XYZ file of C-alpha atoms in Angstrom:
266
model
C 14.816 -18.530 -62.897
C 14.767 -14.946 -64.166
C 12.548 -12.249 -62.679
C 11.936 -8.970 -64.485
C 11.921 -6.603 -61.537
C 10.879 -2.931 -61.446
C 11.202 -0.225 -58.802
C 8.860 2.731 -59.352
C 9.186 5.971 -57.426
C 8.203 9.578 -57.920
C 11.442 10.561 -59.631
C 12.596 7.444 -61.496
C 11.697 3.970 -62.729
C 14.422 1.310 -62.558
C 14.411 -2.262 -63.826
C 16.636 -5.305 -64.333
C 16.569 -9.078 -64.544
C 17.225 -10.696 -61.150
C 17.719 -14.382 -60.321
C 16.184 -16.431 -57.476
C 19.206 -15.704 -55.252
C 18.869 -11.943 -55.529
C 21.708 -11.506 -58.018
C 21.165 -8.773 -60.604
C 21.791 -10.378 -63.987
C 21.695 -7.342 -66.273
C 22.585 -3.695 -66.146
C 19.996 -1.745 -64.160
C 18.261 0.672 -66.515
C 16.478 3.814 -65.362
C 14.243 6.525 -66.779
C 12.659 9.575 -65.205
C 9.130 8.851 -64.035
C 6.605 10.321 -66.486
C 3.872 12.581 -65.153
C 1.256 10.611 -67.044
C 0.023 7.113 -66.126
C -0.375 6.070 -69.772
C 3.289 6.864 -70.423
C 4.290 4.804 -67.386
C 2.235 1.869 -68.646
C 3.869 2.201 -72.073
C 7.328 1.900 -70.475
C 6.271 -1.348 -68.819
C 4.855 -2.756 -72.035
C 7.982 -1.858 -73.995
C 10.375 -3.403 -71.449
C 8.232 -6.540 -71.107
C 8.276 -7.032 -74.883
C 12.075 -6.670 -74.974
C 12.873 -9.309 -72.330
C 12.511 -13.031 -71.695
C 11.656 -13.858 -68.074
C 9.856 -16.318 -65.795
C 8.260 -13.925 -63.321
C 7.418 -10.232 -62.960
C 7.995 -8.166 -59.798
C 7.156 -4.566 -58.958
C 8.388 -2.578 -55.967
C 6.244 0.553 -55.907
C 5.568 3.640 -53.875
C 2.182 3.485 -52.143
C 0.206 1.104 -49.977
C -0.116 -2.388 -51.479
C -2.640 -4.987 -50.335
C -3.381 -8.369 -51.937
C -1.019 -7.690 -54.853
C -2.737 -4.409 -55.788
C -2.267 -0.747 -54.993
C -4.785 0.346 -52.382
C -4.888 3.881 -53.799
C -2.898 6.489 -55.703
C 0.587 7.068 -54.267
C 1.186 10.715 -53.391
C 4.198 11.001 -55.679
C 2.790 9.317 -58.792
C 0.230 10.538 -61.373
C -3.495 9.870 -61.280
C -4.370 6.607 -62.953
C -1.142 4.821 -62.019
C -3.031 2.883 -59.351
C -5.334 1.471 -62.042
C -2.646 -0.019 -64.286
C -3.377 -3.726 -64.674
C 0.149 -5.104 -64.485
C -1.039 -8.711 -64.511
C -2.585 -8.159 -67.963
C 0.717 -6.808 -69.299
C 2.618 -10.001 -68.506
C 1.651 -13.654 -68.905
C 3.792 -14.941 -66.038
C 3.421 -14.898 -62.222
C 3.219 -11.288 -61.001
C 4.212 -9.874 -57.608
C 3.434 -6.291 -56.522
C 4.791 -4.976 -53.220
C 5.424 -1.663 -51.466
C 8.953 -0.393 -52.181
C 9.957 -0.099 -48.506
C 8.763 -3.647 -47.830
C 10.599 -4.884 -50.928
C 13.876 -3.292 -49.873
C 13.402 -4.642 -46.354
C 12.852 -8.171 -47.705
C 16.172 -7.997 -49.544
C 17.898 -7.025 -46.301
C 16.081 -9.825 -44.466
C 17.000 -12.533 -46.988
C 20.518 -11.590 -48.070
C 21.504 -8.400 -46.220
C 21.940 -6.878 -42.781
C 18.841 -8.498 -41.230
C 19.665 -12.128 -42.031
C 18.944 -14.623 -39.229
C 16.646 -12.173 -37.425
C 13.033 -13.290 -37.060
C 11.946 -9.874 -35.788
C 13.380 -6.801 -37.514
C 12.584 -3.300 -38.724
C 14.001 -1.229 -41.554
C 13.826 2.559 -41.581
C 14.526 4.304 -44.871
C 15.940 7.741 -44.087
C 15.472 10.160 -46.946
C 13.423 13.270 -47.627
C 10.767 11.433 -45.647
C 11.004 8.203 -43.632
C 9.743 4.781 -44.710
C 9.267 1.863 -42.356
C 9.035 -1.872 -42.972
C 8.463 -4.530 -40.307
C 9.384 -8.214 -40.184
C 7.425 -10.081 -37.494
C 8.220 -13.753 -36.897
C 9.754 -14.023 -40.343
C 6.849 -12.412 -42.233
C 6.155 -8.904 -43.527
C 3.738 -7.175 -41.172
C 1.136 -5.422 -43.337
C -1.868 -4.781 -41.108
C -5.539 -4.892 -42.096
C -5.193 -2.572 -45.108
C -1.476 -2.746 -45.904
C -0.489 0.399 -44.014
C 1.452 -1.073 -41.073
C 4.566 1.016 -40.453
C 3.179 4.114 -42.179
C 4.176 6.362 -39.267
C 5.325 9.993 -39.340
C 8.878 10.054 -37.940
C 10.683 13.262 -36.986
C 14.061 12.090 -38.275
C 13.675 12.743 -41.992
C 15.741 14.933 -44.244
C 13.015 17.554 -44.042
C 13.279 17.442 -40.247
C 17.045 17.982 -40.280
C 16.692 20.894 -42.701
C 13.930 22.460 -40.596
C 15.867 22.149 -37.344
C 19.008 23.636 -38.881
C 17.024 26.598 -40.220
C 15.328 27.178 -36.849
C 18.743 27.256 -35.177
C 20.054 29.829 -37.641
C 21.866 27.750 -40.232
C 21.869 28.918 -43.840
C 22.483 25.401 -45.134
C 19.574 23.571 -46.745
C 21.444 20.431 -47.789
C 21.522 17.569 -45.290
C 25.036 16.458 -46.193
C 26.362 20.020 -45.968
C 24.735 20.309 -42.545
C 26.395 17.061 -41.468
C 29.760 18.141 -42.876
C 29.648 21.400 -40.903
C 28.394 19.551 -37.809
C 31.525 17.390 -37.851
C 33.825 20.418 -38.098
C 32.420 23.105 -35.807
C 30.196 23.626 -32.808
C 27.469 25.730 -34.397
C 23.838 25.559 -35.474
C 24.547 22.602 -37.744
C 26.047 20.499 -34.929
C 23.103 21.297 -32.659
C 20.627 20.402 -35.415
C 22.422 17.152 -36.223
C 22.534 16.182 -32.533
C 18.786 16.779 -32.148
C 18.076 14.901 -35.392
C 20.048 11.851 -34.257
C 18.370 11.971 -30.826
C 15.002 11.994 -32.608
C 16.095 8.959 -34.625
C 17.072 7.189 -31.423
C 13.730 8.082 -29.857
C 11.926 6.614 -32.885
C 13.914 3.386 -32.605
C 13.246 3.192 -28.880
C 9.495 3.570 -29.380
C 9.451 1.013 -32.186
C 11.290 -1.456 -29.981
C 8.942 -0.857 -27.050
C 6.076 -1.972 -29.290
C 7.731 -4.692 -31.397
C 10.641 -5.971 -29.236
C 12.784 -6.391 -32.329
C 16.246 -7.889 -32.850
C 17.641 -5.630 -35.572
C 16.870 -2.151 -36.868
C 18.448 -1.598 -40.284
C 18.825 1.932 -41.625
C 18.759 2.547 -45.369
C 18.378 5.601 -47.586
C 20.777 8.444 -48.190
C 20.769 9.740 -44.600
C 21.690 6.343 -43.166
C 25.236 7.331 -44.187
C 25.392 10.170 -41.653
C 24.242 8.186 -38.603
C 26.858 7.599 -35.877
C 26.215 3.888 -35.313
C 28.542 3.635 -32.314
C 26.626 6.366 -30.484
C 23.128 5.133 -31.296
C 23.969 1.521 -30.375
C 25.547 2.573 -27.080
C 22.601 4.834 -26.308
C 19.896 2.251 -27.076
C 21.623 -0.228 -24.743
C 21.495 2.334 -21.945
C 17.841 3.142 -22.647
C 16.718 -0.470 -23.071
C 19.336 -2.672 -21.385
C 17.202 -5.847 -21.367
C 16.071 -5.950 -25.003
C 18.047 -3.421 -27.039
C 18.064 -4.111 -30.789
C 21.233 -3.938 -32.857
C 21.176 -0.894 -35.144
C 22.902 -1.518 -38.479
C 23.416 0.119 -41.831
C 21.496 -1.657 -44.602
C 23.815 -3.480 -46.989
C 21.894 -4.207 -50.214
C 22.457 -0.776 -51.747
C 20.413 1.387 -54.066
C 18.726 -1.550 -55.790
C 17.398 -3.287 -52.679
C 13.819 -2.698 -53.858
C 14.475 -4.487 -57.156
C 16.167 -7.368 -55.384
C 13.567 -7.754 -52.645
C 10.626 -7.695 -55.053
C 12.315 -10.379 -57.169
C 12.943 -12.551 -54.095
C 9.303 -12.193 -53.056
C 8.183 -13.136 -56.562
C 10.458 -16.192 -56.479
C 8.978 -17.216 -53.137
C 5.462 -16.824 -54.518
C 6.305 -18.937 -57.562
C 7.810 -21.705 -55.440
C 4.760 -21.696 -53.167
């Protein structure tokens, strides 16, 4: 079974053929996301016409409910939410939020395997959150479950560093300096990681989860030994295990394809 899987974000569109086991079968191709919905639709039509596949999957920015976008994503052009993807393809079609798609890949073949209750936080410029509850994606009444504002984003780290007097505006430069000297960058990084821990603690108080997986670029700068030791001290009876996500940059493509496969198999 071959799934033509897309991942659409504000800066780029990526696609590849993926099999039912989550293996990427072709080279992942990418283009910059056009600022016009018609141009985005034309990319889909062109790629669909160039490939032979059994199912179609889309991991997209924005809130998704009942296989449709609930509104225009903040980082995509007006009209994108109205593209009728099901009319473009003549095979089973699966549309899912990108954070949920990436989380599903981690749940099926990555760092959250064998956990019935798990959460994935995507740490980037902003923070995305996906929730697995009793083996199912938790969506809520309108698809917005997990859409929480967390103070552990890249923007947060940059803001805290600036407030403490740092001249660095790059998160990895801040982290690099934090590991070498006891200055504004180290203080900012320490506060940022404490905020991350506080977010995880609050999530676990509500959901009582087994695993919290961290993905996104800033997951690379988390001190996993410290946060795991700290969460056990804060919540000794039901601390989750905090892990780095393992499916990589194309987790959204993989997860959407796995969800499409599941839908096709019933």
